[in-house]
């Protein structure tokens, strides 16, 4: 497997592909079984957000290397409508669509590093990293 | 991909596959409703042993399915949530509230028989 995978996300089949690739990548690294499931679930949520809000976007999965440790980087980007109130979107339990708002706040909580950039009319990019323990 | 549904006496058993798409899950919902009517089943087991991910859509749809079946007089039990999956669900705050669960198929059938 390459250390970087680009996935086009447009349909619910793509959501499945993305989470399977994520699982494969997490299994290559030294993640706990529950972390593997969690990462696959987060990837599923982020991919689903793309399909729901932007109809089309990209998910990039890559392996990060630092001295003595490795990690997984997940980038979910789209050129969709953007998030008007980012603070509200990051609140637990909030949702405008179907995903119950678990995606963004849940992701931030579980990942070691998390960044979201969103501009109305331009798009959204979520970058999340998790390091091996 | 159609999920196979088996009839065992008064119960239906559906074994969910790993690469379950949203469409596949909604199709399962429809099939279970149709078949519980056709066979007048009182119990349904949804086995998620090999399902790779239960995200917010999956959990919501499973909950809806269980409730829809209840409206049609059938009791549904979700079985086979693996330890890693249970851990991840709790960590991510994804809930299966209101849904009966059991360890595996055997326990699920025993639950329905009570």
XYZ file of C-alpha atoms in Angstrom:
247
model
C 0.000 0.000 0.000
C 1.171 3.554 -0.803
C 1.771 5.821 2.123
C -0.742 8.254 0.613
C -4.139 7.414 -0.842
C -6.481 9.846 -2.603
C -10.129 8.894 -2.747
C -12.888 10.636 -4.661
C -16.043 10.727 -2.551
C -19.369 11.004 -4.346
C -21.591 8.106 -3.375
C -22.368 5.813 -0.487
C -20.184 3.140 -2.121
C -17.270 5.589 -1.839
C -17.958 5.956 1.891
C -17.478 2.187 2.245
C -14.279 2.214 0.153
C -12.865 5.064 2.229
C -13.501 3.367 5.554
C -12.071 0.075 4.290
C -8.897 1.803 3.083
C -8.693 3.603 6.416
C -8.999 0.338 8.277
C -6.282 -1.250 6.109
C -3.948 1.661 6.768
C -4.631 1.672 10.523
C -3.931 -2.060 10.671
C -0.485 -1.464 9.082
C 0.341 0.796 11.986
C 0.431 -0.156 15.631
C -3.079 0.892 16.590
C -5.253 -0.895 19.123
C -8.180 -2.826 17.690
C -10.645 -0.320 19.100
C -8.655 2.565 17.573
C -8.797 0.838 14.185
C -12.591 0.670 14.420
C -12.744 4.225 15.682
C -10.597 5.557 12.821
C -12.698 3.694 10.270
C -15.836 5.155 11.858
C -14.424 8.690 11.799
C -13.468 8.291 8.143
C -16.993 7.062 7.460
C -18.503 10.132 9.168
C -16.201 12.577 7.340
C -16.876 10.916 3.984
C -20.585 10.988 4.684
C -20.444 14.724 5.473
C -18.873 15.274 2.057
C -21.622 13.329 0.279
C -24.396 14.991 2.250
C -23.302 18.612 2.169
C -21.031 18.914 -0.845
C -22.114 15.955 -3.010
C -18.505 15.544 -4.096
C -15.120 15.853 -2.453
C -11.855 14.134 -1.693
C -10.469 12.126 1.166
C -6.711 11.799 1.521
C -5.287 9.148 3.822
C -1.587 9.141 4.571
C 0.961 7.780 6.979
C 2.908 10.367 8.925
C 6.381 9.695 10.211
C 8.058 11.447 13.064
C 11.080 10.445 15.105
C 10.185 7.191 16.839
C 6.511 7.190 15.918
C 4.090 6.929 13.058
C 0.564 8.129 12.634
C -2.332 8.420 10.260
C -3.422 11.685 8.668
C -6.960 12.068 7.395
C -7.819 15.021 5.172
C -11.430 15.476 4.076
C -11.902 18.341 1.634
C -14.730 19.579 -0.491
C -15.814 22.636 -2.449
C -19.252 22.565 -0.938
C -21.349 25.244 0.744
C -19.029 25.621 3.731
C -20.066 25.842 7.383
C -21.557 29.233 8.311
C -21.189 28.887 12.092
C -18.160 26.749 12.824
C -18.435 27.139 16.586
C -21.991 25.846 16.536
C -21.052 22.942 14.264
C -18.336 21.909 16.707
C -20.818 21.707 19.586
C -21.772 18.193 20.656
C -25.221 17.143 19.549
C -25.695 19.891 16.969
C -26.663 18.935 13.427
C -28.233 20.539 10.373
C -28.359 17.332 8.419
C -28.613 13.678 9.130
C -25.399 12.928 10.890
C -26.417 13.999 14.400
C -23.357 16.208 14.711
C -21.300 13.317 15.978
C -18.859 13.664 13.108
C -16.960 16.848 13.898
C -17.001 17.105 17.699
C -16.550 13.337 18.027
C -13.634 13.384 15.612
C -11.919 16.261 17.379
C -12.214 14.488 20.705
C -10.722 11.237 19.498
C -7.901 12.459 17.287
C -4.584 13.824 18.562
C -4.598 16.775 16.194
C -7.607 18.344 14.543
C -8.083 21.354 12.301
C -11.065 22.554 10.325
C -11.095 25.324 7.752
C -14.394 26.306 6.251
C -15.628 29.240 4.229
C -19.186 29.774 3.051
C -19.401 29.387 -0.705
C -15.863 28.045 -0.924
C -15.684 24.735 0.882
C -14.454 22.810 3.874
C -11.226 21.029 4.753
C -10.878 18.844 7.827
C -7.411 17.631 8.806
C -7.079 15.077 11.597
C -4.104 13.105 12.879
C -3.714 10.211 15.248
C -0.360 8.874 16.437
C 0.453 5.355 17.484
C 0.512 5.072 21.252
C -25.436 -6.244 -2.336
C -28.484 -7.937 -0.850
C -28.168 -9.168 2.709
C -29.424 -12.728 3.066
C -32.380 -13.167 5.402
C -33.060 -16.629 6.791
C -36.285 -17.856 8.302
C -36.006 -19.938 11.428
C -39.411 -20.842 12.791
C -41.112 -17.665 13.846
C -37.944 -15.604 13.468
C -36.009 -13.961 10.696
C -32.231 -13.774 10.830
C -30.286 -11.216 8.828
C -26.483 -11.391 8.756
C -25.004 -8.064 7.794
C -21.897 -8.087 5.574
C -18.759 -5.951 6.136
C -19.067 -3.674 3.109
C -22.570 -2.494 3.921
C -23.535 0.671 2.043
C -26.270 3.074 3.123
C -28.371 1.803 0.244
C -27.776 -1.789 1.342
C -28.904 -1.005 4.872
C -32.061 0.738 3.674
C -32.749 -2.230 1.408
C -32.392 -4.531 4.417
C -34.901 -2.382 6.301
C -37.381 -2.707 3.478
C -36.807 -6.449 3.076
C -37.252 -7.124 6.786
C -40.540 -5.211 6.854
C -41.754 -7.064 3.814
C -40.732 -10.489 5.042
C -42.079 -10.076 8.592
C -45.430 -9.338 6.946
C -45.157 -12.231 4.531
C -44.197 -14.827 7.156
C -45.978 -13.166 10.107
C -42.677 -13.327 12.004
C -42.638 -12.260 15.606
C -38.882 -12.005 15.974
C -35.992 -10.599 13.993
C -32.274 -10.986 14.619
C -29.891 -8.540 12.967
C -26.413 -9.994 13.240
C -23.669 -7.374 12.948
C -20.753 -9.657 13.903
C -18.762 -8.939 10.731
C -19.917 -5.372 10.140
C -16.809 -3.171 9.998
C -18.274 0.159 11.081
C -21.368 1.419 12.868
C -21.401 5.156 12.290
C -24.181 7.630 13.083
C -26.180 6.776 9.947
C -25.956 3.045 10.619
C -26.978 3.370 14.254
C -29.879 5.661 13.419
C -31.094 3.379 10.633
C -30.804 0.290 12.831
C -32.808 2.033 15.545
C -35.456 3.090 13.011
C -35.612 -0.449 11.643
C -36.138 -1.941 15.097
C -38.923 0.546 15.770
C -40.602 0.013 12.394
C -40.601 -3.738 13.039
C -42.084 -3.139 16.480
C -44.944 -1.219 14.860
C -45.534 -4.325 12.764
C -45.649 -6.552 15.841
C -42.147 -7.982 15.545
C -39.422 -7.735 18.136
C -35.909 -7.154 16.827
C -32.588 -7.826 18.542
C -29.166 -6.684 17.358
C -26.490 -9.271 18.036
C -22.771 -9.641 17.544
C -21.365 -6.210 18.380
C -17.666 -6.983 18.866
C -15.638 -5.678 21.832
C -13.630 -3.199 19.718
C -16.825 -1.971 18.120
C -18.538 -1.556 21.512
C -15.565 0.428 22.739
C -15.520 2.686 19.675
C -19.281 3.304 19.834
C -19.076 4.468 23.425
C -15.958 6.571 22.776
C -17.621 8.310 19.846
C -20.943 8.697 21.654
C -22.826 6.726 18.997
C -25.798 5.224 20.733
C -28.119 2.314 20.086
C -30.561 3.489 22.704
C -33.899 1.725 22.751
C -32.487 -1.217 20.852
C -32.319 -4.667 22.418
C -28.962 -6.311 22.038
C -27.541 -9.733 22.781
C -24.103 -11.267 22.619
C -24.663 -13.557 19.658
C -27.231 -15.400 17.587
C -27.855 -18.034 20.258
C -28.442 -15.451 22.981
C -30.567 -13.371 20.616
C -32.872 -16.272 19.821
C -33.118 -17.132 23.522
C -34.099 -13.524 24.226
C -36.829 -13.635 21.591
C -38.186 -16.901 22.932
C -38.798 -15.520 26.405
